[in-house]
JSON list of C-alpha atoms in Angstrom, two decimals:
[
{"chain": "A", "resi": 1, "resn": "MET", "atom": "CA", "xyz": [5.80, 102.15, -82.14]},
{"chain": "A", "resi": 2, "resn": "THR", "atom": "CA", "xyz": [8.27, 102.76, -79.31]},
{"chain": "A", "resi": 3, "resn": "SER", "atom": "CA", "xyz": [7.38, 101.60, -75.82]},
{"chain": "A", "resi": 4, "resn": "ASN", "atom": "CA", "xyz": [6.94, 105.24, -74.67]},
{"chain": "A", "resi": 5, "resn": "LYS", "atom": "CA", "xyz": [4.55, 105.99, -77.55]},
{"chain": "A", "resi": 6, "resn": "ALA", "atom": "CA", "xyz": [2.65, 102.76, -76.84]},
{"chain": "A", "resi": 7, "resn": "ALA", "atom": "CA", "xyz": [2.38, 103.63, -73.13]},
{"chain": "A", "resi": 8, "resn": "THR", "atom": "CA", "xyz": [1.16, 107.13, -73.98]},
{"chain": "A", "resi": 9, "resn": "ALA", "atom": "CA", "xyz": [-1.39, 105.70, -76.44]},
{"chain": "A", "resi": 10, "resn": "ARG", "atom": "CA", "xyz": [-2.67, 103.28, -73.77]},
{"chain": "A", "resi": 11, "resn": "PHE", "atom": "CA", "xyz": [-2.90, 106.12, -71.24]},
{"chain": "A", "resi": 12, "resn": "ARG", "atom": "CA", "xyz": [-4.72, 108.32, -73.77]},
{"chain": "A", "resi": 13, "resn": "ASP", "atom": "CA", "xyz": [-7.23, 105.52, -74.41]},
{"chain": "A", "resi": 14, "resn": "ASP", "atom": "CA", "xyz": [-7.70, 105.05, -70.65]},
{"chain": "A", "resi": 15, "resn": "VAL", "atom": "CA", "xyz": [-8.33, 108.80, -70.28]},
{"chain": "A", "resi": 16, "resn": "ILE", "atom": "CA", "xyz": [-10.89, 108.70, -73.11]},
{"chain": "A", "resi": 17, "resn": "ASP", "atom": "CA", "xyz": [-12.66, 105.75, -71.45]},
{"chain": "A", "resi": 18, "resn": "TYR", "atom": "CA", "xyz": [-12.68, 107.65, -68.13]},
{"chain": "A", "resi": 19, "resn": "LEU", "atom": "CA", "xyz": [-14.06, 110.82, -69.75]},
{"chain": "A", "resi": 20, "resn": "ARG", "atom": "CA", "xyz": [-16.79, 108.84, -71.54]},
{"chain": "A", "resi": 21, "resn": "ARG", "atom": "CA", "xyz": [-17.87, 107.23, -68.26]},
{"chain": "A", "resi": 22, "resn": "HIS", "atom": "CA", "xyz": [-17.89, 110.60, -66.49]},
{"chain": "A", "resi": 23, "resn": "GLY", "atom": "CA", "xyz": [-20.03, 112.85, -68.64]},
{"chain": "A", "resi": 24, "resn": "HIS", "atom": "CA", "xyz": [-18.10, 113.25, -71.91]},
{"chain": "A", "resi": 25, "resn": "PRO", "atom": "CA", "xyz": [-19.52, 110.57, -74.26]},
{"chain": "A", "resi": 26, "resn": "GLU", "atom": "CA", "xyz": [-18.12, 112.45, -77.25]},
{"chain": "A", "resi": 27, "resn": "ALA", "atom": "CA", "xyz": [-14.49, 112.08, -76.12]},
{"chain": "A", "resi": 28, "resn": "ALA", "atom": "CA", "xyz": [-12.45, 110.51, -78.90]},
{"chain": "A", "resi": 29, "resn": "ARG", "atom": "CA", "xyz": [-8.92, 110.12, -80.24]},
{"chain": "A", "resi": 30, "resn": "ARG", "atom": "CA", "xyz": [-7.66, 112.71, -82.63]},
{"chain": "A", "resi": 31, "resn": "PRO", "atom": "CA", "xyz": [-8.15, 111.38, -86.18]},
{"chain": "A", "resi": 32, "resn": "GLU", "atom": "CA", "xyz": [-4.87, 110.08, -87.58]},
{"chain": "A", "resi": 33, "resn": "PRO", "atom": "CA", "xyz": [-4.85, 109.28, -91.32]},
{"chain": "A", "resi": 34, "resn": "LYS", "atom": "CA", "xyz": [-2.31, 106.64, -92.40]},
{"chain": "A", "resi": 35, "resn": "GLU", "atom": "CA", "xyz": [-0.46, 108.97, -94.78]},
{"chain": "A", "resi": 36, "resn": "PRO", "atom": "CA", "xyz": [-1.55, 112.55, -94.05]},
{"chain": "A", "resi": 37, "resn": "THR", "atom": "CA", "xyz": [-0.82, 115.25, -96.59]},
{"chain": "A", "resi": 38, "resn": "PRO", "atom": "CA", "xyz": [0.27, 118.71, -95.39]},
{"chain": "A", "resi": 39, "resn": "ALA", "atom": "CA", "xyz": [-3.33, 119.86, -96.00]},
{"chain": "A", "resi": 40, "resn": "ASP", "atom": "CA", "xyz": [-4.60, 116.99, -93.81]},
{"chain": "A", "resi": 41, "resn": "ARG", "atom": "CA", "xyz": [-2.26, 118.00, -91.01]},
{"chain": "A", "resi": 42, "resn": "LEU", "atom": "CA", "xyz": [-3.54, 121.58, -91.09]},
{"chain": "A", "resi": 43, "resn": "ALA", "atom": "CA", "xyz": [-7.18, 120.45, -91.05]},
{"chain": "A", "resi": 44, "resn": "LEU", "atom": "CA", "xyz": [-6.85, 117.91, -88.22]},
{"chain": "A", "resi": 45, "resn": "PRO", "atom": "CA", "xyz": [-7.18, 118.91, -84.56]},
{"chain": "A", "resi": 46, "resn": "ALA", "atom": "CA", "xyz": [-3.81, 119.16, -82.85]},
{"chain": "A", "resi": 47, "resn": "GLY", "atom": "CA", "xyz": [-4.83, 117.85, -79.41]},
{"chain": "A", "resi": 48, "resn": "SER", "atom": "CA", "xyz": [-4.57, 114.23, -78.28]},
{"chain": "A", "resi": 49, "resn": "ILE", "atom": "CA", "xyz": [-8.27, 114.05, -77.36]},
{"chain": "A", "resi": 50, "resn": "VAL", "atom": "CA", "xyz": [-11.16, 115.62, -79.24]},
{"chain": "A", "resi": 51, "resn": "LEU", "atom": "CA", "xyz": [-14.22, 116.88, -77.33]},
{"chain": "A", "resi": 52, "resn": "ASP", "atom": "CA", "xyz": [-17.33, 118.73, -78.48]},
{"chain": "A", "resi": 53, "resn": "ALA", "atom": "CA", "xyz": [-16.27, 121.58, -76.19]},
{"chain": "A", "resi": 54, "resn": "PRO", "atom": "CA", "xyz": [-13.78, 124.19, -77.46]},
{"chain": "A", "resi": 55, "resn": "TRP", "atom": "CA", "xyz": [-10.82, 122.65, -75.62]},
{"chain": "A", "resi": 56, "resn": "THR", "atom": "CA", "xyz": [-7.47, 121.40, -76.82]},
{"chain": "A", "resi": 57, "resn": "ILE", "atom": "CA", "xyz": [-6.37, 118.52, -74.61]},
{"chain": "A", "resi": 58, "resn": "LEU", "atom": "CA", "xyz": [-2.93, 116.92, -74.77]},
{"chain": "A", "resi": 59, "resn": "VAL", "atom": "CA", "xyz": [-2.05, 113.70, -72.96]},
{"chain": "A", "resi": 60, "resn": "ARG", "atom": "CA", "xyz": [1.41, 113.03, -71.57]},
{"chain": "A", "resi": 61, "resn": "ASN", "atom": "CA", "xyz": [2.86, 109.87, -70.08]},
{"chain": "A", "resi": 62, "resn": "GLU", "atom": "CA", "xyz": [6.47, 110.73, -69.30]},
{"chain": "A", "resi": 63, "resn": "ARG", "atom": "CA", "xyz": [8.91, 109.45, -66.74]},
{"chain": "A", "resi": 64, "resn": "THR", "atom": "CA", "xyz": [9.47, 113.00, -65.46]},
{"chain": "A", "resi": 65, "resn": "MET", "atom": "CA", "xyz": [6.69, 115.58, -65.67]},
{"chain": "A", "resi": 66, "resn": "ASP", "atom": "CA", "xyz": [7.58, 118.69, -67.61]},
{"chain": "A", "resi": 67, "resn": "LEU", "atom": "CA", "xyz": [4.79, 121.15, -66.79]},
{"chain": "A", "resi": 68, "resn": "SER", "atom": "CA", "xyz": [6.27, 124.01, -68.77]},
{"chain": "A", "resi": 69, "resn": "GLY", "atom": "CA", "xyz": [7.00, 121.92, -71.85]},
{"chain": "A", "resi": 70, "resn": "ALA", "atom": "CA", "xyz": [3.56, 120.28, -71.72]},
{"chain": "A", "resi": 71, "resn": "LEU", "atom": "CA", "xyz": [1.77, 123.62, -71.51]},
{"chain": "A", "resi": 72, "resn": "THR", "atom": "CA", "xyz": [3.91, 125.13, -74.27]},
{"chain": "A", "resi": 73, "resn": "SER", "atom": "CA", "xyz": [2.92, 122.21, -76.51]},
{"chain": "A", "resi": 74, "resn": "ALA", "atom": "CA", "xyz": [-0.73, 122.53, -75.48]},
{"chain": "A", "resi": 75, "resn": "ALA", "atom": "CA", "xyz": [-0.71, 126.29, -76.20]},
{"chain": "A", "resi": 76, "resn": "LYS", "atom": "CA", "xyz": [0.72, 125.68, -79.68]},
{"chain": "A", "resi": 77, "resn": "ALA", "atom": "CA", "xyz": [-1.87, 122.96, -80.34]},
{"chain": "A", "resi": 78, "resn": "ALA", "atom": "CA", "xyz": [-4.66, 125.25, -79.10]},
{"chain": "A", "resi": 79, "resn": "ALA", "atom": "CA", "xyz": [-3.49, 128.04, -81.41]},
{"chain": "A", "resi": 80, "resn": "HIS", "atom": "CA", "xyz": [-3.59, 125.54, -84.30]},
{"chain": "A", "resi": 81, "resn": "ASP", "atom": "CA", "xyz": [-7.12, 124.49, -83.30]},
{"chain": "A", "resi": 82, "resn": "GLY", "atom": "CA", "xyz": [-8.30, 128.07, -82.74]},
{"chain": "A", "resi": 83, "resn": "HIS", "atom": "CA", "xyz": [-9.13, 127.36, -79.07]},
{"chain": "A", "resi": 84, "resn": "GLN", "atom": "CA", "xyz": [-8.44, 129.55, -76.06]},
{"chain": "A", "resi": 85, "resn": "LEU", "atom": "CA", "xyz": [-9.04, 126.75, -73.56]},
{"chain": "A", "resi": 86, "resn": "TYR", "atom": "CA", "xyz": [-6.32, 124.11, -73.31]},
{"chain": "A", "resi": 87, "resn": "GLY", "atom": "CA", "xyz": [-4.66, 121.82, -70.88]},
{"chain": "A", "resi": 88, "resn": "CYS", "atom": "CA", "xyz": [-2.56, 118.74, -70.49]},
{"chain": "A", "resi": 89, "resn": "ILE", "atom": "CA", "xyz": [-3.54, 115.52, -68.74]},
{"chain": "A", "resi": 90, "resn": "GLN", "atom": "CA", "xyz": [-0.41, 114.02, -67.22]},
{"chain": "A", "resi": 91, "resn": "HIS", "atom": "CA", "xyz": [0.02, 110.47, -65.99]},
{"chain": "A", "resi": 92, "resn": "ARG", "atom": "CA", "xyz": [1.13, 109.96, -62.40]},
{"chain": "A", "resi": 93, "resn": "ARG", "atom": "CA", "xyz": [3.37, 106.93, -62.02]},
{"chain": "A", "resi": 94, "resn": "GLY", "atom": "CA", "xyz": [1.77, 104.17, -59.97]},
{"chain": "A", "resi": 95, "resn": "ARG", "atom": "CA", "xyz": [-1.62, 105.92, -59.86]},
{"chain": "A", "resi": 96, "resn": "SER", "atom": "CA", "xyz": [-4.94, 105.31, -61.55]},
{"chain": "A", "resi": 97, "resn": "VAL", "atom": "CA", "xyz": [-6.23, 107.39, -64.46]},
{"chain": "A", "resi": 98, "resn": "GLU", "atom": "CA", "xyz": [-8.59, 109.31, -62.19]},
{"chain": "A", "resi": 99, "resn": "ASP", "atom": "CA", "xyz": [-5.55, 110.51, -60.22]},
{"chain": "A", "resi": 100, "resn": "ALA", "atom": "CA", "xyz": [-3.85, 112.02, -63.28]},
{"chain": "A", "resi": 101, "resn": "TYR", "atom": "CA", "xyz": [-2.95, 115.70, -63.14]},
{"chain": "A", "resi": 102, "resn": "VAL", "atom": "CA", "xyz": [-4.66, 118.21, -65.39]},
{"chain": "A", "resi": 103, "resn": "THR", "atom": "CA", "xyz": [-2.46, 121.26, -65.84]},
{"chain": "A", "resi": 104, "resn": "MET", "atom": "CA", "xyz": [-3.39, 124.57, -67.40]},
{"chain": "A", "resi": 105, "resn": "PRO", "atom": "CA", "xyz": [-2.37, 128.21, -67.02]},
{"chain": "A", "resi": 106, "resn": "LEU", "atom": "CA", "xyz": [-4.22, 130.27, -64.41]},
{"chain": "A", "resi": 107, "resn": "ARG", "atom": "CA", "xyz": [-5.88, 132.43, -67.09]},
{"chain": "A", "resi": 108, "resn": "VAL", "atom": "CA", "xyz": [-7.35, 129.30, -68.73]},
{"chain": "A", "resi": 109, "resn": "TRP", "atom": "CA", "xyz": [-8.58, 127.96, -65.38]},
{"chain": "A", "resi": 110, "resn": "SER", "atom": "CA", "xyz": [-10.11, 131.35, -64.56]},
{"chain": "A", "resi": 111, "resn": "ALA", "atom": "CA", "xyz": [-11.94, 131.55, -67.91]},
{"chain": "A", "resi": 112, "resn": "TRP", "atom": "CA", "xyz": [-13.20, 127.99, -67.50]},
{"chain": "A", "resi": 113, "resn": "THR", "atom": "CA", "xyz": [-14.40, 128.40, -63.91]},
{"chain": "A", "resi": 114, "resn": "ASN", "atom": "CA", "xyz": [-16.10, 131.69, -64.76]},
{"chain": "A", "resi": 115, "resn": "GLY", "atom": "CA", "xyz": [-18.07, 129.78, -67.38]},
{"chain": "A", "resi": 116, "resn": "VAL", "atom": "CA", "xyz": [-18.95, 127.01, -64.90]},
{"chain": "A", "resi": 117, "resn": "ILE", "atom": "CA", "xyz": [-20.08, 129.56, -62.29]},
{"chain": "A", "resi": 118, "resn": "ALA", "atom": "CA", "xyz": [-22.13, 131.45, -64.87]},
{"chain": "A", "resi": 119, "resn": "GLN", "atom": "CA", "xyz": [-23.78, 128.16, -65.89]},
{"chain": "A", "resi": 120, "resn": "ALA", "atom": "CA", "xyz": [-24.53, 127.33, -62.24]},
{"chain": "A", "resi": 121, "resn": "ALA", "atom": "CA", "xyz": [-26.07, 130.76, -61.68]},
{"chain": "A", "resi": 122, "resn": "ALA", "atom": "CA", "xyz": [-28.18, 130.45, -64.83]},
{"chain": "A", "resi": 123, "resn": "ASN", "atom": "CA", "xyz": [-29.41, 127.01, -63.74]},
{"chain": "A", "resi": 124, "resn": "ALA", "atom": "CA", "xyz": [-30.06, 127.87, -60.08]},
{"chain": "A", "resi": 125, "resn": "PRO", "atom": "CA", "xyz": [-31.63, 126.34, -58.06]},
{"chain": "A", "resi": 126, "resn": "SER", "atom": "CA", "xyz": [-30.57, 123.23, -59.97]},
{"chain": "A", "resi": 127, "resn": "SER", "atom": "CA", "xyz": [-29.22, 120.48, -57.76]},
{"chain": "A", "resi": 128, "resn": "VAL", "atom": "CA", "xyz": [-26.26, 119.82, -60.09]},
{"chain": "A", "resi": 129, "resn": "PRO", "atom": "CA", "xyz": [-25.20, 122.54, -62.58]},
{"chain": "A", "resi": 130, "resn": "CYS", "atom": "CA", "xyz": [-23.63, 120.15, -65.08]},
{"chain": "A", "resi": 131, "resn": "PRO", "atom": "CA", "xyz": [-24.08, 116.37, -65.54]},
{"chain": "A", "resi": 132, "resn": "ALA", "atom": "CA", "xyz": [-20.30, 115.87, -65.43]},
{"chain": "A", "resi": 133, "resn": "THR", "atom": "CA", "xyz": [-19.94, 117.82, -62.19]},
{"chain": "A", "resi": 134, "resn": "PRO", "atom": "CA", "xyz": [-19.57, 115.61, -59.09]},
{"chain": "A", "resi": 135, "resn": "PRO", "atom": "CA", "xyz": [-22.09, 116.48, -56.33]},
{"chain": "A", "resi": 136, "resn": "ALA", "atom": "CA", "xyz": [-19.39, 117.77, -53.95]},
{"chain": "A", "resi": 137, "resn": "THR", "atom": "CA", "xyz": [-18.04, 120.10, -56.65]},
{"chain": "A", "resi": 138, "resn": "ALA", "atom": "CA", "xyz": [-21.59, 121.18, -57.53]},
{"chain": "A", "resi": 139, "resn": "ALA", "atom": "CA", "xyz": [-22.15, 122.15, -53.88]},
{"chain": "A", "resi": 140, "resn": "LEU", "atom": "CA", "xyz": [-18.97, 124.26, -53.92]},
{"chain": "A", "resi": 141, "resn": "ILE", "atom": "CA", "xyz": [-20.08, 125.95, -57.13]},
{"chain": "A", "resi": 142, "resn": "ARG", "atom": "CA", "xyz": [-23.55, 126.69, -55.71]},
{"chain": "A", "resi": 143, "resn": "ALA", "atom": "CA", "xyz": [-21.95, 128.09, -52.54]},
{"chain": "A", "resi": 144, "resn": "SER", "atom": "CA", "xyz": [-19.69, 130.33, -54.63]},
{"chain": "A", "resi": 145, "resn": "VAL", "atom": "CA", "xyz": [-22.68, 131.92, -56.42]},
{"chain": "A", "resi": 146, "resn": "ALA", "atom": "CA", "xyz": [-25.03, 132.04, -53.43]},
{"chain": "A", "resi": 147, "resn": "PRO", "atom": "CA", "xyz": [-25.65, 135.47, -51.87]},
{"chain": "A", "resi": 148, "resn": "PRO", "atom": "CA", "xyz": [-23.70, 136.04, -48.63]},
{"chain": "A", "resi": 149, "resn": "HIS", "atom": "CA", "xyz": [-25.52, 135.47, -45.36]},
{"chain": "A", "resi": 150, "resn": "SER", "atom": "CA", "xyz": [-26.57, 138.65, -43.57]}
]
């Protein structure tokens, strides 16, 4: 394994550990058989990280961030997986895993946040709409679905 692949694999594992500690216990590596057949490759998820949610997540650890290239790869992987929601978690040099960037197209972000807001509205007056949602974010979500003050 090249040093870049090894660094990316370590970063991916760190991201999985972070996700598991922050509300995604199902987060796992994509299965990688030792000698996959073409049929195996078609059946396996294309993302770097597998979640129970219908997301395709790629992980990148590159010297120079390539947002366009990362999202093109994520879109292709999502099409393979049959998902409409996709993104790329990108390592930031000299920063911790929690400071990594998550990039996605605006239409994906909009679809995702509409789902989060709908969940918050359905759960109102819940104190936190989703176990993985930090309290400050939950407050912003509740404020976004609250009726305006008269």
